[in-house]
């Protein structure tokens, strides 16, 4: 395959961190990115060049382009963290194969990735599943392992209507650990119960506060998986039983919570911790990672998991169309070069 010298991409306008706390909501890409032409990168030692087939869009991408993520921006480099495509150059046995990858620069026609990090895709795995099988599915598997180890009969998750939330609910359903789903909108309740949620709490419902104690007594959740980081989450945590753990992995809210009952950390043996998928990859044995990846692909292929697709936005139209697509919260958004 002939590789061109230039490619189109969504290119970052800024360097480093911004110090802002705006969250992932976005009205326009113009302050952060431009659509333009840049050089096709050349793979170095241990790297491969991938022709991107489809790239995912996650909240972490939006935090990143705003300078709010745990990784600094790189001015004049493409954005985007996750995708699927064909390996076309580099010293690797995967040349010519379709692979999933997590690396910086996926919102482009071509991207570099570490050869050791590539995930070969089963031929029966759909591109939309392959392009989104790392950030959300592997996070779901890794965090659900915390739920298993807690020994609890149930667990709580917020942002439960998201793609990651639905994956976690399905895992709880399949393994007999009851999910308590937390959402903002009441119209999500029935769909999440049909998926397997034992209870659905709606933060916009004034009756939620009265319902919480009964849910806690009945289901006794030990783990709270938190993508939001708001006051409602803190209040739920302090209503949980002894030895509960609050696991934060995102910050959809721009308002920090007040921790009003810190004595529970001392006297009720409660803990607050964080989860970052990058660190999980660094700290987990390769054999265990391979098992998780195989299970992720099996769940998608067999229909235990599904990727709800909101929109597939052409790369050339993304500056105008991506913010519009992200306003619809009923599925995953992808960028197609």
CSV table of C-alpha atoms in Angstrom, one decimal:
chain,number,residue,atom,x,y,z
A,1,UNK,CA,0.0,0.0,0.0
A,2,UNK,CA,1.3,3.4,-1.0
A,3,UNK,CA,1.4,5.8,2.0
A,4,UNK,CA,0.9,9.5,1.2
A,5,UNK,CA,3.1,12.2,2.6
A,6,UNK,CA,0.2,14.2,4.0
A,7,UNK,CA,-3.1,13.5,5.7
A,8,UNK,CA,-6.2,15.4,7.1
A,9,UNK,CA,-6.8,15.5,10.8
A,10,UNK,CA,-8.5,17.4,13.6
A,11,UNK,CA,-5.4,19.3,14.9
A,12,UNK,CA,-4.9,20.7,18.4
A,13,UNK,CA,-4.5,24.4,18.8
A,14,UNK,CA,-3.0,24.5,22.3
A,15,UNK,CA,-0.2,23.1,24.4
A,16,UNK,CA,-0.3,21.6,27.9
A,17,UNK,CA,-3.0,22.1,30.5
A,18,UNK,CA,-5.6,24.9,30.7
A,19,UNK,CA,-6.5,24.8,34.4
A,20,UNK,CA,-10.2,25.0,33.4
A,21,UNK,CA,-12.9,22.8,34.9
A,22,UNK,CA,-15.6,23.1,32.2
A,23,UNK,CA,-16.2,19.4,31.9
A,24,UNK,CA,-16.8,17.5,28.6
A,25,UNK,CA,-19.9,19.4,27.4
A,26,UNK,CA,-18.9,21.2,24.2
A,27,UNK,CA,-20.7,23.8,22.1
A,28,UNK,CA,-18.0,24.3,19.4
A,29,UNK,CA,-14.6,22.7,18.5
A,30,UNK,CA,-13.3,26.0,17.2
A,31,UNK,CA,-11.5,27.1,20.4
A,32,UNK,CA,-9.6,23.8,20.6
A,33,UNK,CA,-9.2,22.2,17.2
A,34,UNK,CA,-8.9,22.9,13.5
A,35,UNK,CA,-9.5,20.7,10.5
A,36,UNK,CA,-6.4,20.7,8.4
A,37,UNK,CA,-3.5,18.9,6.7
A,38,UNK,CA,-0.4,17.6,8.4
A,39,UNK,CA,2.4,15.2,7.7
A,40,UNK,CA,1.8,11.4,7.9
A,41,UNK,CA,3.9,10.2,10.8
A,42,UNK,CA,6.8,7.7,10.3
A,43,UNK,CA,7.0,4.8,12.7
A,44,UNK,CA,10.0,4.5,14.9
A,45,UNK,CA,11.3,1.5,16.8
A,46,UNK,CA,8.5,-0.4,18.3
A,47,UNK,CA,5.8,1.6,16.5
A,48,UNK,CA,3.4,0.9,13.7
A,49,UNK,CA,1.5,3.1,11.3
A,50,UNK,CA,-2.3,2.5,11.1
A,51,UNK,CA,-4.8,3.6,8.5
A,52,UNK,CA,-7.7,4.7,10.7
A,53,UNK,CA,-11.0,3.1,9.9
A,54,UNK,CA,-13.1,4.5,12.7
A,55,UNK,CA,-12.3,6.5,15.8
A,56,UNK,CA,-14.3,6.8,18.9
A,57,UNK,CA,-15.3,9.9,20.8
A,58,UNK,CA,-15.2,9.7,24.6
A,59,UNK,CA,-15.5,12.2,27.5
A,60,UNK,CA,-11.8,11.8,28.0
A,61,UNK,CA,-11.2,13.2,24.5
A,62,UNK,CA,-13.2,16.3,25.3
A,63,UNK,CA,-11.5,16.9,28.6
A,64,UNK,CA,-8.2,16.4,26.8
A,65,UNK,CA,-8.8,19.0,24.0
A,66,UNK,CA,-9.8,21.5,26.7
A,67,UNK,CA,-6.6,20.9,28.6
A,68,UNK,CA,-8.5,19.3,31.6
A,69,UNK,CA,-7.2,15.7,31.3
A,70,UNK,CA,-4.3,14.0,33.1
A,71,UNK,CA,-2.2,14.2,29.9
A,72,UNK,CA,-0.9,17.4,28.3
A,73,UNK,CA,-2.1,18.6,24.9
A,74,UNK,CA,0.4,18.7,22.0
A,75,UNK,CA,0.0,21.8,19.8
A,76,UNK,CA,-0.3,21.0,16.1
A,77,UNK,CA,-0.8,17.2,16.7
A,78,UNK,CA,-4.0,15.4,16.0
A,79,UNK,CA,-6.4,14.7,18.9
A,80,UNK,CA,-8.3,11.5,19.7
A,81,UNK,CA,-7.4,8.5,21.8
A,82,UNK,CA,-9.2,5.3,20.5
A,83,UNK,CA,-10.0,3.6,17.2
A,84,UNK,CA,-9.8,0.7,14.8
A,85,UNK,CA,-7.9,0.4,11.6
A,86,UNK,CA,-5.4,-1.5,9.4
A,87,UNK,CA,-1.7,-1.8,10.2
A,88,UNK,CA,0.2,-0.7,7.1
A,89,UNK,CA,3.8,-0.1,8.2
A,90,UNK,CA,6.2,-1.0,11.0
A,91,UNK,CA,8.0,-4.1,12.2
A,92,UNK,CA,5.1,-6.2,13.5
A,93,UNK,CA,3.4,-9.5,12.6
A,94,UNK,CA,0.1,-7.6,12.6
A,95,UNK,CA,0.9,-5.8,9.3
A,96,UNK,CA,-2.2,-5.9,7.1
A,97,UNK,CA,-4.5,-6.9,10.0
A,98,UNK,CA,-7.4,-5.0,11.5
A,99,UNK,CA,-6.5,-3.9,15.1
A,100,UNK,CA,-8.0,-1.8,17.9
A,101,UNK,CA,-5.6,0.7,19.5
A,102,UNK,CA,-5.4,3.4,22.1
A,103,UNK,CA,-2.9,6.2,21.3
A,104,UNK,CA,-2.9,9.9,20.8
A,105,UNK,CA,-3.9,11.2,17.4
A,106,UNK,CA,-6.8,8.9,16.2
A,107,UNK,CA,-8.9,11.7,14.8
A,108,UNK,CA,-6.9,11.6,11.6
A,109,UNK,CA,-6.4,9.4,8.5
A,110,UNK,CA,-3.3,7.8,9.9
A,111,UNK,CA,-1.9,7.4,13.4
A,112,UNK,CA,1.1,5.9,15.1
A,113,UNK,CA,0.7,3.3,17.9
A,114,UNK,CA,3.0,1.1,20.0
A,115,UNK,CA,3.2,-2.3,18.4
A,116,UNK,CA,3.0,-4.0,21.8
A,117,UNK,CA,-0.3,-2.3,22.6
A,118,UNK,CA,-2.3,-3.5,19.5
A,119,UNK,CA,-5.4,-5.6,19.9
A,120,UNK,CA,-6.1,-7.9,17.0
A,121,UNK,CA,-9.8,-8.0,16.1
A,122,UNK,CA,-11.9,-11.1,15.6
A,123,UNK,CA,-13.2,-11.1,12.0
A,124,UNK,CA,-16.8,-11.3,13.4
A,125,UNK,CA,-16.3,-8.2,15.5
A,126,UNK,CA,-18.1,-5.2,14.1
A,127,UNK,CA,-16.1,-2.0,13.4
A,128,UNK,CA,-18.2,0.0,15.8
A,129,UNK,CA,-17.5,-2.5,18.6
A,130,UNK,CA,-13.8,-2.7,17.6
A,131,UNK,CA,-13.4,1.1,17.6
A,132,UNK,CA,-14.8,1.3,21.1
A,133,UNK,CA,-13.6,-1.8,22.8
A,134,UNK,CA,-10.8,-0.3,24.9
A,135,UNK,CA,-11.8,2.8,26.8
A,136,UNK,CA,-15.3,1.8,27.8
A,137,UNK,CA,-15.4,-2.0,27.7
A,138,UNK,CA,-12.1,-2.7,29.3
A,139,UNK,CA,-12.8,-0.1,31.9
A,140,UNK,CA,-16.1,-1.8,32.6
A,141,UNK,CA,-14.4,-5.2,33.0
A,142,UNK,CA,-11.7,-3.8,35.3
A,143,UNK,CA,-14.1,-1.9,37.5
A,144,UNK,CA,-16.5,-4.7,37.7
A,145,UNK,CA,-13.7,-6.8,39.1
A,146,UNK,CA,-13.7,-4.4,42.0
A,147,UNK,CA,-17.4,-5.1,42.4
A,148,UNK,CA,-16.8,-8.9,42.4
A,149,UNK,CA,-14.1,-8.6,45.0
A,150,UNK,CA,-16.2,-6.4,47.3
A,151,UNK,CA,-18.5,-9.4,48.0
A,152,UNK,CA,-21.5,-7.1,47.9
A,153,UNK,CA,-24.9,-8.2,46.6
A,154,UNK,CA,-25.2,-5.0,44.5
A,155,UNK,CA,-23.3,-1.9,43.3
A,156,UNK,CA,-24.2,1.6,42.4
A,157,UNK,CA,-23.2,3.3,39.1
A,158,UNK,CA,-24.1,6.8,38.0
A,159,UNK,CA,-24.2,8.2,34.4
A,160,UNK,CA,-25.9,4.8,34.0
A,161,UNK,CA,-27.4,5.7,30.6
A,162,UNK,CA,-24.0,6.1,29.0
A,163,UNK,CA,-22.4,3.4,26.9
A,164,UNK,CA,-20.1,2.4,29.8
A,165,UNK,CA,-23.1,2.4,32.2
A,166,UNK,CA,-25.0,0.0,30.0
A,167,UNK,CA,-22.0,-2.3,29.8
A,168,UNK,CA,-21.7,-2.4,33.6
A,169,UNK,CA,-25.4,-3.0,34.0
A,170,UNK,CA,-25.2,-6.0,31.6
A,171,UNK,CA,-22.3,-7.4,33.6
A,172,UNK,CA,-24.2,-7.1,36.8
A,173,UNK,CA,-27.2,-8.8,35.2
A,174,UNK,CA,-25.2,-11.7,33.9
A,175,UNK,CA,-23.3,-12.3,37.1
A,176,UNK,CA,-26.1,-11.9,39.6
A,177,UNK,CA,-24.8,-8.7,41.3
A,178,UNK,CA,-27.7,-6.2,41.2
A,179,UNK,CA,-27.0,-2.8,39.6
A,180,UNK,CA,-28.4,0.3,41.2
A,181,UNK,CA,-28.4,2.8,38.3
A,182,UNK,CA,-28.3,6.5,38.8
A,183,UNK,CA,-29.5,8.9,36.0
A,184,UNK,CA,-30.6,12.4,35.5
A,185,UNK,CA,-33.7,11.8,33.4
A,186,UNK,CA,-36.8,9.8,34.2
A,187,UNK,CA,-37.3,8.7,30.6
A,188,UNK,CA,-34.2,6.5,31.0
A,189,UNK,CA,-35.7,4.4,33.8
A,190,UNK,CA,-37.6,1.7,31.9
A,191,UNK,CA,-34.9,1.0,29.4
A,192,UNK,CA,-32.3,0.5,32.1
A,193,UNK,CA,-34.6,-1.8,34.1
A,194,UNK,CA,-35.2,-3.8,30.9
A,195,UNK,CA,-31.4,-4.1,30.5
A,196,UNK,CA,-31.0,-5.4,34.1
A,197,UNK,CA,-30.9,-2.6,36.6
A,198,UNK,CA,-32.4,-3.7,39.9
A,199,UNK,CA,-33.2,-0.1,40.8
A,200,UNK,CA,-33.0,3.2,39.0
A,201,UNK,CA,-32.6,6.4,41.0
A,202,UNK,CA,-33.3,9.7,39.2
A,203,UNK,CA,-31.4,12.7,40.6
A,204,UNK,CA,-33.8,15.2,39.2
A,205,UNK,CA,-36.7,13.5,41.1
A,206,UNK,CA,-37.4,15.2,44.4
A,207,UNK,CA,-38.5,11.9,45.8
A,208,UNK,CA,-35.1,10.3,45.3
A,209,UNK,CA,-33.8,11.3,48.7
A,210,UNK,CA,-36.6,9.5,50.5
A,211,UNK,CA,-36.1,6.4,48.3
A,212,UNK,CA,-32.4,6.0,48.9
A,213,UNK,CA,-32.4,4.6,52.5
A,214,UNK,CA,-34.8,1.8,51.6
A,215,UNK,CA,-32.7,0.9,48.5
A,216,UNK,CA,-29.5,0.8,50.7
A,217,UNK,CA,-31.1,-1.4,53.3
A,218,UNK,CA,-32.5,-3.8,50.8
A,219,UNK,CA,-29.5,-4.2,48.4
A,220,UNK,CA,-26.5,-3.3,50.6
A,221,UNK,CA,-24.2,-2.0,47.8
A,222,UNK,CA,-20.5,-2.0,48.6
A,223,UNK,CA,-19.1,-0.2,45.5
A,224,UNK,CA,-20.1,3.1,44.0
A,225,UNK,CA,-18.7,3.6,40.4
A,226,UNK,CA,-18.7,7.3,39.8
A,227,UNK,CA,-18.3,9.2,36.5
A,228,UNK,CA,-19.9,12.4,37.7
A,229,UNK,CA,-18.3,13.6,40.9
A,230,UNK,CA,-21.1,15.8,42.1
A,231,UNK,CA,-23.0,16.4,45.4
A,232,UNK,CA,-25.6,13.7,44.6
A,233,UNK,CA,-22.8,11.2,44.4
A,234,UNK,CA,-21.3,12.2,47.7
A,235,UNK,CA,-24.7,12.0,49.4
A,236,UNK,CA,-25.2,8.5,48.0
A,237,UNK,CA,-21.8,7.4,49.2
A,238,UNK,CA,-22.5,8.6,52.8
A,239,UNK,CA,-25.8,6.7,52.7
A,240,UNK,CA,-24.1,3.4,51.8
A,241,UNK,CA,-23.3,0.7,54.4
A,242,UNK,CA,-20.1,0.2,56.3
A,243,UNK,CA,-16.9,-0.6,54.3
A,244,UNK,CA,-18.3,1.0,51.1
A,245,UNK,CA,-15.9,2.3,48.5
A,246,UNK,CA,-16.4,5.2,46.2
A,247,UNK,CA,-14.5,4.7,42.9
A,248,UNK,CA,-14.3,7.9,40.9
A,249,UNK,CA,-13.3,7.5,37.2
A,250,UNK,CA,-14.7,10.7,35.6
A,251,UNK,CA,-15.8,14.3,36.3
A,252,UNK,CA,-18.9,15.1,34.2
A,253,UNK,CA,-19.9,17.7,36.8
A,254,UNK,CA,-18.2,21.0,37.0
A,255,UNK,CA,-19.2,21.5,40.7
A,256,UNK,CA,-17.1,19.8,43.3
A,257,UNK,CA,-19.0,18.0,46.1
A,258,UNK,CA,-18.9,18.8,49.8
A,259,UNK,CA,-17.7,15.9,51.9
A,260,UNK,CA,-20.0,16.5,54.9
A,261,UNK,CA,-19.5,13.2,56.8
A,262,UNK,CA,-15.8,12.5,56.7
A,263,UNK,CA,-16.1,10.7,60.0
A,264,UNK,CA,-17.5,7.7,58.1
A,265,UNK,CA,-14.0,7.2,56.6
A,266,UNK,CA,-12.7,6.6,60.2
A,267,UNK,CA,-15.6,4.9,62.0
A,268,UNK,CA,-17.3,3.1,59.1
A,269,UNK,CA,-14.2,2.0,57.3
A,270,UNK,CA,-15.3,3.7,54.1
A,271,UNK,CA,-12.8,4.6,51.3
A,272,UNK,CA,-12.6,7.0,48.4
A,273,UNK,CA,-10.3,6.1,45.5
A,274,UNK,CA,-9.8,6.6,41.7
A,275,UNK,CA,-9.6,4.5,38.6
A,276,UNK,CA,-7.6,5.3,35.5
A,277,UNK,CA,-7.5,2.7,32.7
A,278,UNK,CA,-3.9,3.8,31.7
A,279,UNK,CA,-2.7,2.8,35.2
A,280,UNK,CA,-4.7,-0.5,35.1
A,281,UNK,CA,-2.8,-1.5,31.9
A,282,UNK,CA,0.5,-0.6,33.5
A,283,UNK,CA,-0.2,-2.6,36.7
A,284,UNK,CA,-2.0,-5.7,35.3
A,285,UNK,CA,-0.3,-8.8,34.0
A,286,UNK,CA,-0.3,-9.3,30.2
A,287,UNK,CA,-2.0,-12.7,30.6
A,288,UNK,CA,-4.8,-11.1,32.5
A,289,UNK,CA,-5.2,-8.3,30.0
A,290,UNK,CA,-5.4,-10.8,27.2
A,291,UNK,CA,-8.2,-12.7,29.0
A,292,UNK,CA,-10.1,-9.5,29.5
A,293,UNK,CA,-9.8,-8.5,25.8
A,294,UNK,CA,-10.9,-12.0,24.7
A,295,UNK,CA,-14.0,-11.7,27.0
A,296,UNK,CA,-14.8,-8.2,25.7
A,297,UNK,CA,-14.8,-9.4,22.1
A,298,UNK,CA,-16.8,-12.5,23.0
A,299,UNK,CA,-19.5,-10.4,24.7
A,300,UNK,CA,-19.9,-8.1,21.7
A,301,UNK,CA,-19.9,-10.9,19.2
A,302,UNK,CA,-22.5,-13.0,21.1
A,303,UNK,CA,-24.7,-10.0,21.8
A,304,UNK,CA,-24.3,-9.9,25.5
A,305,UNK,CA,-23.0,-6.4,24.9
A,306,UNK,CA,-24.0,-4.0,22.2
A,307,UNK,CA,-22.6,-0.6,21.0
A,308,UNK,CA,-25.5,1.9,20.7
A,309,UNK,CA,-24.4,4.1,17.8
A,310,UNK,CA,-25.6,7.7,17.9
A,311,UNK,CA,-23.7,9.0,14.9
A,312,UNK,CA,-20.8,8.3,12.6
A,313,UNK,CA,-19.4,11.7,11.6
A,314,UNK,CA,-17.1,12.1,8.6
A,315,UNK,CA,-13.7,13.6,9.6
A,316,UNK,CA,-14.1,16.4,7.1
A,317,UNK,CA,-17.4,17.5,8.6
A,318,UNK,CA,-16.5,17.0,12.3
A,319,UNK,CA,-15.8,20.6,13.2
A,320,UNK,CA,-19.5,21.4,12.4
A,321,UNK,CA,-21.2,18.1,13.0
A,322,UNK,CA,-19.5,16.6,16.1
A,323,UNK,CA,-20.8,19.1,18.7
A,324,UNK,CA,-24.4,18.5,17.4
A,325,UNK,CA,-24.0,14.7,17.6
A,326,UNK,CA,-22.6,14.9,21.1
A,327,UNK,CA,-25.7,16.7,22.3
A,328,UNK,CA,-27.7,13.5,21.6
A,329,UNK,CA,-27.1,11.3,24.6
A,330,UNK,CA,-28.6,8.1,23.2
A,331,UNK,CA,-25.5,6.4,21.9
A,332,UNK,CA,-21.8,6.4,20.9
A,333,UNK,CA,-20.3,8.9,18.5
A,334,UNK,CA,-17.6,8.0,16.0
A,335,UNK,CA,-15.4,9.9,13.5
A,336,UNK,CA,-14.7,8.3,10.1
A,337,UNK,CA,-11.8,9.5,8.1
